[in-house]
Amino acid sequence: MSTTKKARTQPPYELLYWPSIPGRGEFIRLALEATGTSYTDTANASKDGIQSMLALINPEATIDADGNPPAFAPPILRVPGEGKNGKSLVLYQTPSILAYLGDKLGLAGEDEIEKQWILSHMLTALDLNNEAHDTHHPIASQLYYEDQKEEALKKAKDFRESRIPKFFGFFERVLKGNEEGQGKFLVGSKLSYADTTVWHVLNGLKFAFPKEVEAREKDYPTLFETFYPSVQEQSGLKEYLASERRLPYSQGIFRYYPELDRQ
Amino acid sequence: MSTTKKARTQPPYELLYWPSIPGRGEFIRLALEATGTSYTDTANASKDGIQSMLALINPEATIDADGNPPAFAPPILRVPGEGKNGKSLVLYQTPSILAYLGDKLGLAGEDEIEKQWILSHMLTALDLNNEAHDTHHPIASQLYYEDQKEEALKKAKDFRESRIPKFFGFFERVLKGNEEGQGKFLVGSKLSYADTTVWHVLNGLKFAFPKEVEAREKDYPTLFETFYPSVQEQSGLKEYLASERRLPYSQGIFRYYPELDRQ
């Protein structure tokens, strides 16, 4: 975590998520890291850190000591001093946290119009993220992959053949339509949380479906030859991605099952 | 559509969605109707209306004549005069449109804190909406239900037994924790687009899974005995729900397949 001037003027952001996997917490980490913002990744910072997160999703909770509603699921963002009566603010839902941080960290465009487009594109990237998850868990999140493998093979086929080209084609067209972004930014001429979100989903798909993505990359040259390498070279992100804070993929949203990839 | 004073001061909102079904367009309609806001539901207003929507999701489009990016899918909101250089603004993604309208129509809480909670709860209700859709289409949206019925039976079982109680329990707890809402509002003491969104998902589930919901209602008394009847009695919504503009469920997100319900 950097200690730039900007970081010191921000409140002590706390990210609460499952430890050891990138997961949906990664979209929040990328927004914070891209702006050199200091934060605590509680469940990864100490062995007991996960307890803070579990307390917030306690299935008996109705309201916390600071007046916040319960959280349905992580990621959760806690911001000391920014809640009701100067207490802590607790937010959940990835898009909600990104919208909040986007405003505070300058990742939400130049005006209200760009802000709405950035929100829309981010939501679309998260839809792709969710569909990628469902390829290995089409029946039930709580069952093992092995217990829904037959269905996963069918779901992954549709995902690879219909959904991947639909989403890739869409983002390619958004990039092409945004001339001032020169292929590097989805909206306007500077980095937004839509860019970091789309980038991470592409990165995850390259891990989970390497053959499929490799076979299709050439059809989306702006997305894969300009946008993708440009985002990961952004100051803040480049250092983060080379650091130990960037967690490896394993048994989270993006999983590598060779049988689900293109054969 | 009412012609209150408020309606006349709003821009001529245009909703673009598939005709004849409530679908995801319904979440936008409810926000507009609850506030007595005038709008055009283009694809339902005329036989050719759907063409305007199809033009915006044209898979070749990169940018429209007013400088808007392409839309991935409907619902889409067009707002004349509110885009770049005073042209039309085009937004897509249900949560993005609700966040935009919530601010404009006074459905987004009393302050920035409530605004974020409302956004988070709405996103959670839409997650439940999406999971309800996936019960009848667990493998591929583009295939017929009959071609994925085996998988649908498994998915629906998990949805009924694990997911429905998790979501219902969560919204019950949010209502209980928000004392000033007296069980009628999820956040604060007035109607928000989180309330209308949760209400519609509950209404759809009552249609799609009547036995399952009936068997569970008593476990969530605030949600089903206070919140649900209160929201549908709200001025604006009450008149809308009794009107012909409220479209019946059919082959959209909420479908009644007796074999997917509790047996």
XYZ file of C-alpha atoms in Angstrom:
526
model
C 0.000 0.000 0.000
C 1.476 3.271 -1.062
C 1.861 6.327 1.097
C 1.373 9.080 -1.431
C 0.015 12.475 -0.425
C -3.405 11.427 -1.708
C -3.442 8.340 0.458
C -2.858 10.346 3.615
C -5.870 12.598 2.950
C -8.263 9.654 2.543
C -10.063 7.968 5.437
C -8.675 4.599 6.533
C -10.616 2.408 4.115
C -11.136 -1.162 5.256
C -11.934 -3.935 2.771
C -13.620 -6.997 4.239
C -13.639 -10.072 2.031
C -12.780 -13.772 2.070
C -9.027 -14.270 2.504
C -6.598 -15.863 0.029
C -8.596 -15.445 -3.213
C -8.989 -12.445 -5.540
C -12.767 -12.991 -5.839
C -15.086 -10.008 -5.988
C -12.834 -8.227 -3.512
C -10.345 -7.792 -6.340
C -12.503 -5.215 -8.106
C -12.305 -3.063 -4.973
C -8.568 -3.647 -4.537
C -7.883 -2.542 -8.119
C -9.753 0.754 -7.645
C -7.808 1.473 -4.462
C -4.437 0.396 -5.873
C -4.876 2.279 -9.159
C -5.214 5.501 -7.182
C -2.469 4.796 -4.653
C -5.027 4.788 -1.871
C -4.107 3.303 1.486
C -6.418 0.574 2.792
C -6.528 -2.425 5.082
C -7.433 -5.777 3.551
C -8.536 -7.117 6.914
C -9.008 -10.830 6.255
C -5.640 -11.043 4.512
C -3.840 -8.821 7.048
C -4.118 -11.190 10.022
C -5.266 -14.689 10.825
C -8.249 -13.450 12.824
C -9.164 -10.791 10.270
C -11.874 -12.941 8.776
C -13.846 -12.660 12.041
C -14.547 -8.967 11.357
C -16.057 -9.882 8.014
C -18.038 -12.810 9.392
C -19.541 -10.546 12.065
C -20.938 -8.268 9.358
C -22.637 -11.112 7.475
C -23.870 -12.806 10.655
C -27.256 -14.279 9.667
C -28.829 -12.925 12.871
C -27.664 -9.305 12.498
C -30.195 -6.535 11.961
C -28.140 -3.373 12.521
C -24.585 -2.768 13.718
C -23.375 -0.588 16.587
C -22.837 2.314 14.173
C -26.348 2.148 12.694
C -25.501 0.292 9.482
C -27.802 -2.329 7.974
C -26.536 -5.910 7.726
C -24.514 -6.947 4.658
C -25.826 -9.735 2.438
C -22.369 -10.903 1.379
C -18.817 -9.635 0.982
C -17.093 -7.614 -0.368
C -17.820 -5.046 2.316
C -16.230 -1.619 2.699
C -15.991 0.080 6.091
C -15.137 3.770 6.178
C -14.539 5.214 9.661
C -16.084 8.639 10.211
C -18.248 8.632 7.087
C -21.416 7.008 8.480
C -24.390 8.370 10.397
C -23.393 10.788 13.200
C -19.730 10.569 12.250
C -19.564 6.852 12.933
C -18.383 4.163 10.513
C -20.122 3.686 7.173
C -20.529 0.065 6.071
C -21.286 -0.706 2.430
C -21.741 -4.012 0.634
C -22.293 -5.096 -3.011
C -19.358 -4.708 -5.397
C -21.089 -2.165 -7.704
C -22.174 -0.049 -4.749
C -18.654 0.036 -3.297
C -17.127 0.876 -6.681
C -19.655 3.669 -7.258
C -18.814 5.107 -3.838
C -15.051 4.851 -4.238
C -15.230 5.982 -7.854
C -16.576 9.357 -6.730
C -14.067 9.733 -3.898
C -10.990 8.571 -5.820
C -11.572 10.208 -9.189
C -12.341 6.993 -11.063
C -15.882 7.947 -12.083
C -15.412 10.194 -15.113
C -15.467 13.915 -15.785
C -19.174 14.603 -15.319
C -22.514 13.071 -14.349
C -22.972 11.639 -17.836
C -19.667 9.779 -17.892
C -20.342 8.642 -14.335
C -23.516 6.858 -15.470
C -21.809 5.225 -18.453
C -18.955 4.026 -16.250
C -21.446 2.520 -13.812
C -23.285 0.769 -16.662
C -20.140 -0.705 -18.235
C -18.849 -1.890 -14.847
C -22.163 -3.644 -14.189
C -21.899 -5.344 -17.574
C -18.388 -6.580 -16.785
C -19.639 -7.953 -13.467
C -22.427 -9.778 -15.307
C -19.712 -11.479 -17.355
C -17.833 -12.229 -14.126
C -20.954 -13.848 -12.645
C -21.574 -15.904 -15.759
C -17.964 -17.129 -15.625
C -18.585 -18.287 -12.055
C -21.757 -20.087 -13.078
C -19.884 -22.175 -15.669
C -18.435 -24.281 -12.852
C -21.440 -23.900 -10.506
C -24.536 -23.899 -12.736
C -26.802 -25.700 -10.247
C -25.790 -24.613 -6.744
C -22.975 -22.551 -5.220
C -22.974 -24.763 -2.157
C -22.372 -28.024 -4.050
C -18.965 -29.210 -5.218
C -18.027 -28.736 -8.853
C -17.726 -32.489 -9.182
C -21.389 -32.836 -8.243
C -22.516 -30.580 -11.095
C -19.860 -31.337 -13.689
C -22.274 -32.677 -16.311
C -24.250 -29.443 -16.183
C -21.060 -27.391 -16.041
C -19.883 -28.883 -19.340
C -23.100 -27.743 -21.024
C -23.096 -24.318 -19.380
C -19.446 -23.703 -20.269
C -20.086 -24.595 -23.910
C -22.813 -21.961 -24.171
C -20.665 -19.473 -22.267
C -17.702 -19.965 -24.604
C -19.661 -20.018 -27.839
C -22.363 -17.415 -27.208
C -21.646 -15.283 -24.192
C -17.903 -14.613 -24.489
C -18.147 -13.258 -28.062
C -21.200 -11.169 -27.155
C -19.430 -9.472 -24.236
C -16.045 -9.130 -25.966
C -17.747 -7.662 -29.015
C -19.613 -5.175 -26.856
C -16.523 -3.883 -25.051
C -14.633 -3.700 -28.359
C -17.411 -1.484 -29.724
C -17.484 0.726 -26.619
C -13.723 1.282 -26.973
C -14.002 2.030 -30.691
C -16.857 4.488 -30.127
C -14.921 6.421 -27.473
C -12.437 8.159 -29.756
C -10.847 10.319 -27.081
C -9.948 7.191 -25.126
C -7.725 5.961 -27.994
C -8.604 2.372 -27.180
C -7.167 2.720 -23.686
C -10.254 3.817 -21.771
C -13.909 2.795 -22.061
C -15.201 6.266 -21.181
C -13.463 9.614 -21.693
C -9.702 9.991 -21.641
C -8.694 8.731 -18.234
C -8.836 5.559 -16.170
C -12.148 4.651 -14.515
C -13.322 1.754 -12.378
C -15.039 0.392 -15.490
C -11.577 -0.061 -17.038
C -10.118 -1.832 -14.011
C -13.208 -4.055 -13.738
C -13.240 -5.087 -17.397
C -9.483 -5.665 -17.234
C -9.755 -8.030 -14.281
C -12.558 -10.045 -15.849
C -10.456 -10.449 -19.017
C -7.493 -11.457 -16.893
C -9.601 -14.034 -15.071
C -10.985 -15.427 -18.319
C -7.453 -15.806 -19.679
C -6.729 -17.947 -16.615
C -9.945 -19.981 -16.685
C -10.413 -20.391 -20.446
C -6.917 -19.931 -21.930
C -7.565 -21.731 -25.227
C -10.900 -20.050 -25.791
C -9.579 -16.547 -25.171
C -6.444 -17.134 -27.232
C -8.548 -18.292 -30.171
C -10.763 -15.220 -29.991
C -8.345 -12.385 -29.075
C -7.560 -11.487 -32.678
C -11.224 -10.698 -33.333
C -11.130 -7.924 -30.733
C -7.879 -6.066 -31.403
C -8.738 -2.874 -29.530
C -9.706 -4.830 -26.437
C -6.729 -7.195 -26.391
C -3.927 -5.296 -28.140
C -4.539 -1.774 -26.848
C -6.870 -1.722 -23.838
C -5.707 -4.803 -21.936
C -1.950 -4.102 -21.976
C -2.524 -0.387 -21.378
C -4.596 -0.848 -18.219
C -2.100 -3.180 -16.578
C 0.709 -0.688 -17.236
C -1.113 2.135 -15.418
C 0.827 3.612 -12.539
C -0.322 1.997 -9.298
C -1.752 -1.047 -11.022
C 1.583 -2.104 -12.504
C 3.257 -2.101 -9.111
C 0.316 -3.827 -7.475
C 0.102 -6.605 -10.057
C 3.801 -7.365 -9.507
C 3.384 -7.393 -5.719
C 2.456 -10.160 -3.307
C -0.830 -8.385 -2.590
C -2.116 -9.596 -5.958
C -3.471 -13.005 -4.986
C -3.312 -15.973 -7.380
C -6.471 -17.522 -8.805
C -7.431 -20.817 -7.214
C -10.892 -22.007 -6.110
C -12.782 -18.756 -6.529
C -14.732 -17.261 -9.417
C -12.090 -17.976 -12.056
C -10.999 -21.633 -11.972
C -9.052 -23.590 -14.507
C -10.822 -26.810 -15.394
C -9.342 -27.950 -18.744
C -12.537 -29.812 -19.624
C -14.546 -26.562 -19.525
C -12.194 -24.779 -21.928
C -12.215 -25.077 -25.720
C -11.047 -28.568 -26.713
C -49.303 8.212 -16.574
C -50.207 10.981 -14.260
C -49.897 14.674 -14.975
C -48.947 16.010 -11.583
C -46.941 19.195 -11.214
C -43.814 17.076 -10.665
C -44.344 15.230 -13.918
C -44.470 18.426 -15.952
C -41.110 19.620 -14.627
C -39.310 16.389 -15.551
C -37.738 15.740 -18.953
C -39.654 13.396 -21.282
C -38.221 10.103 -20.025
C -38.287 7.272 -22.544
C -38.078 3.640 -21.430
C -36.910 1.184 -24.067
C -37.515 -2.472 -23.292
C -39.011 -5.628 -24.786
C -42.784 -5.238 -25.254
C -45.538 -7.259 -23.548
C -43.620 -8.534 -20.487
C -42.782 -6.853 -17.172
C -39.178 -8.122 -17.266
C -36.378 -5.921 -15.995
C -38.195 -2.915 -17.463
C -40.672 -3.235 -14.603
C -38.156 -2.015 -12.037
C -37.860 1.221 -14.008
C -41.629 1.529 -14.492
C -42.239 1.190 -10.754
C -39.805 4.006 -9.932
C -41.472 6.278 -12.467
C -45.034 5.342 -11.484
C -44.384 5.615 -7.730
C -43.410 9.244 -8.257
C -46.148 10.131 -10.745
C -43.517 10.791 -13.392
C -44.569 10.993 -17.017
C -42.715 8.660 -19.420
C -43.049 6.867 -22.722
C -42.811 3.080 -22.717
C -41.842 3.045 -26.367
C -42.049 -0.638 -27.288
C -45.477 -0.934 -25.658
C -46.744 2.399 -27.005
C -46.775 1.424 -30.682
C -46.239 -1.591 -32.890
C -43.011 -0.192 -34.321
C -41.738 0.995 -30.949
C -39.493 -2.007 -30.547
C -37.402 -0.788 -33.489
C -36.080 2.135 -31.402
C -34.872 -0.307 -28.777
C -33.379 -2.711 -31.288
C -31.412 0.143 -32.879
C -29.731 0.843 -29.527
C -28.627 -2.777 -29.020
C -27.603 -3.229 -32.673
C -24.562 -5.525 -32.477
C -22.653 -3.311 -34.920
C -23.165 -0.002 -33.075
C -20.220 1.825 -31.551
C -21.679 5.244 -30.693
C -25.031 6.898 -31.413
C -25.737 10.222 -33.117
C -25.830 11.955 -29.710
C -22.470 10.579 -28.572
C -23.736 7.780 -26.350
C -21.996 4.404 -26.114
C -23.875 1.307 -27.296
C -26.165 -0.516 -24.854
C -25.441 -4.143 -24.000
C -29.091 -5.014 -23.379
C -32.384 -3.418 -22.353
C -33.775 -1.837 -20.237
C -32.513 1.411 -21.679
C -33.460 4.935 -20.576
C -33.281 7.870 -22.973
C -33.449 11.377 -21.534
C -33.665 14.189 -24.119
C -31.529 17.202 -23.295
C -29.507 15.559 -20.517
C -26.648 14.113 -22.585
C -23.397 15.595 -23.881
C -23.845 19.062 -25.416
C -27.525 19.126 -24.501
C -28.317 16.083 -26.628
C -30.034 12.916 -25.453
C -28.539 10.825 -22.674
C -28.799 7.062 -23.150
C -28.332 4.757 -20.153
C -28.527 0.984 -19.874
C -28.318 -1.559 -17.008
C -31.229 -1.671 -14.546
C -29.163 -0.622 -11.479
C -27.612 2.286 -13.370
C -31.006 3.572 -14.530
C -32.488 3.221 -11.042
C -29.531 5.048 -9.472
C -29.972 7.882 -11.990
C -33.743 8.143 -11.591
C -33.505 7.670 -7.833
C -31.551 10.906 -7.551
C -33.848 12.818 -9.878
C -37.150 11.551 -8.484
C -36.412 11.549 -4.767
C -36.292 7.773 -4.374
C -32.671 7.590 -3.192
C -32.848 8.487 0.497
C -32.174 11.543 2.618
C -28.385 11.692 2.326
C -25.326 10.104 0.703
C -25.268 7.345 3.294
C -28.838 6.234 2.725
C -28.243 6.533 -1.015
C -25.495 3.916 -0.826
C -27.554 1.539 1.315
C -30.496 1.862 -1.084
C -28.220 1.062 -4.013
C -26.822 -1.981 -2.188
C -30.228 -3.398 -1.232
C -31.585 -2.877 -4.759
C -28.602 -4.756 -6.197
C -29.284 -7.614 -3.776
C -32.933 -7.775 -4.859
C -31.810 -7.887 -8.498
C -29.461 -10.756 -7.661
C -32.501 -12.649 -6.382
C -34.363 -11.674 -9.558
C -31.531 -13.076 -11.686
C -31.386 -16.290 -9.700
C -35.148 -16.704 -10.181
C -34.597 -16.407 -13.935
C -31.853 -18.997 -13.849
C -34.142 -21.583 -12.245
C -35.833 -22.090 -15.623
C -32.752 -21.334 -17.716
C -29.767 -22.763 -15.805
C -27.770 -23.764 -18.890
C -28.420 -21.206 -21.620
C -30.793 -18.241 -22.075
C -31.053 -18.987 -25.754
C -32.296 -22.565 -25.335
C -35.897 -23.507 -24.603
C -36.896 -24.392 -21.053
C -37.854 -27.855 -22.276
C -34.265 -28.413 -23.402
C -32.869 -27.733 -19.928
C -35.708 -28.996 -17.770
C -33.664 -31.681 -16.019
C -31.149 -29.096 -14.891
C -33.929 -26.624 -14.060
C -35.460 -29.087 -11.621
C -32.155 -29.317 -9.749
C -31.504 -25.584 -9.854
C -35.019 -24.748 -8.651
C -34.677 -27.132 -5.712
C -31.546 -25.348 -4.506
C -33.147 -21.969 -5.163
C -36.235 -22.833 -3.107
C -34.430 -24.536 -0.252
C -31.288 -22.419 0.121
C -31.528 -19.167 -1.746
C -35.095 -18.021 -1.057
C -34.748 -18.284 2.746
C -31.341 -16.577 2.632
C -32.683 -13.570 0.727
C -36.019 -13.371 2.577
C -34.201 -13.591 5.895
C -31.852 -10.813 4.860
C -34.596 -8.380 3.841
C -36.543 -9.220 7.012
C -33.464 -8.272 9.044
C -32.904 -5.045 7.106
C -36.514 -4.028 7.793
C -36.234 -4.902 11.486
C -32.985 -2.977 11.842
C -34.463 0.175 10.295
C -36.675 1.244 13.172
C -37.753 4.539 11.670
C -39.129 2.683 8.645
C -41.629 0.820 10.873
C -41.366 -2.223 8.627
C -42.606 -0.254 5.639
C -39.295 0.962 4.215
C -35.897 -0.712 3.916
C -33.972 2.522 4.466
C -35.103 5.627 6.349
C -38.746 6.649 6.607
C -39.832 7.075 3.006
C -40.181 5.038 -0.150
C -37.014 4.304 -2.160
C -36.300 2.378 -5.327
C -34.952 -0.410 -3.102
C -38.491 -0.832 -1.743
C -40.135 -0.952 -5.171
C -37.468 -3.373 -6.434
C -37.743 -5.783 -3.501
C -41.548 -5.584 -3.737
C -41.581 -6.555 -7.416
C -39.231 -9.487 -6.903
C -41.476 -10.760 -4.092
C -44.511 -10.292 -6.327
C -42.815 -12.242 -9.113
C -41.815 -15.046 -6.761
C -45.418 -15.316 -5.532
C -46.387 -15.871 -9.172
C -43.581 -18.289 -10.054
C -43.330 -20.257 -6.792
C -46.759 -19.836 -5.123
C -46.544 -22.894 -2.880
C -42.986 -22.212 -1.802
C -43.660 -18.574 -0.913
C -46.910 -19.390 0.859
C -45.151 -21.989 3.000
C -42.434 -19.535 3.987
C -44.271 -16.215 4.386
C -45.040 -16.708 8.072
C -41.306 -16.906 8.856
C -40.817 -13.347 7.607
C -43.721 -11.383 9.104
C -42.242 -7.905 8.639
C -41.513 -8.594 4.990
C -44.852 -10.176 4.104
C -47.335 -8.683 6.562
C -46.071 -5.102 6.798
C -43.665 -4.252 3.978
C -45.275 -6.044 1.041
C -48.852 -4.767 1.502
C -47.614 -1.298 2.438
C -45.538 -0.792 -0.713
C -48.343 -1.783 -3.071
C -50.696 0.670 -1.349
C -48.350 3.613 -1.941
C -49.885 6.444 -3.898
C -48.919 6.117 -7.546
C -48.116 2.425 -7.266
C -51.631 1.471 -6.206
C -53.167 3.138 -9.255
C -50.501 1.729 -11.559
C -50.881 -1.851 -10.332
C -54.626 -1.650 -11.003
C -54.090 -0.237 -14.498
C -53.573 -1.896 -17.860
C -50.008 -0.585 -17.918
C -49.056 -3.263 -15.370
C -48.308 -6.172 -17.692
C -49.057 -9.777 -16.694
C -46.270 -12.278 -16.130
C -45.840 -14.764 -18.970
C -42.621 -15.989 -20.587
C -40.192 -13.574 -18.962
C -38.132 -13.739 -15.774
C -40.947 -14.995 -13.555
C -42.647 -18.046 -15.076
C -45.014 -20.485 -13.474
C -43.868 -24.051 -14.037
C -45.647 -26.173 -11.380
C -42.876 -28.758 -11.454
C -40.310 -26.161 -10.306
C -42.387 -25.110 -7.299
C -42.568 -26.914 -3.947
C -44.361 -30.241 -4.408
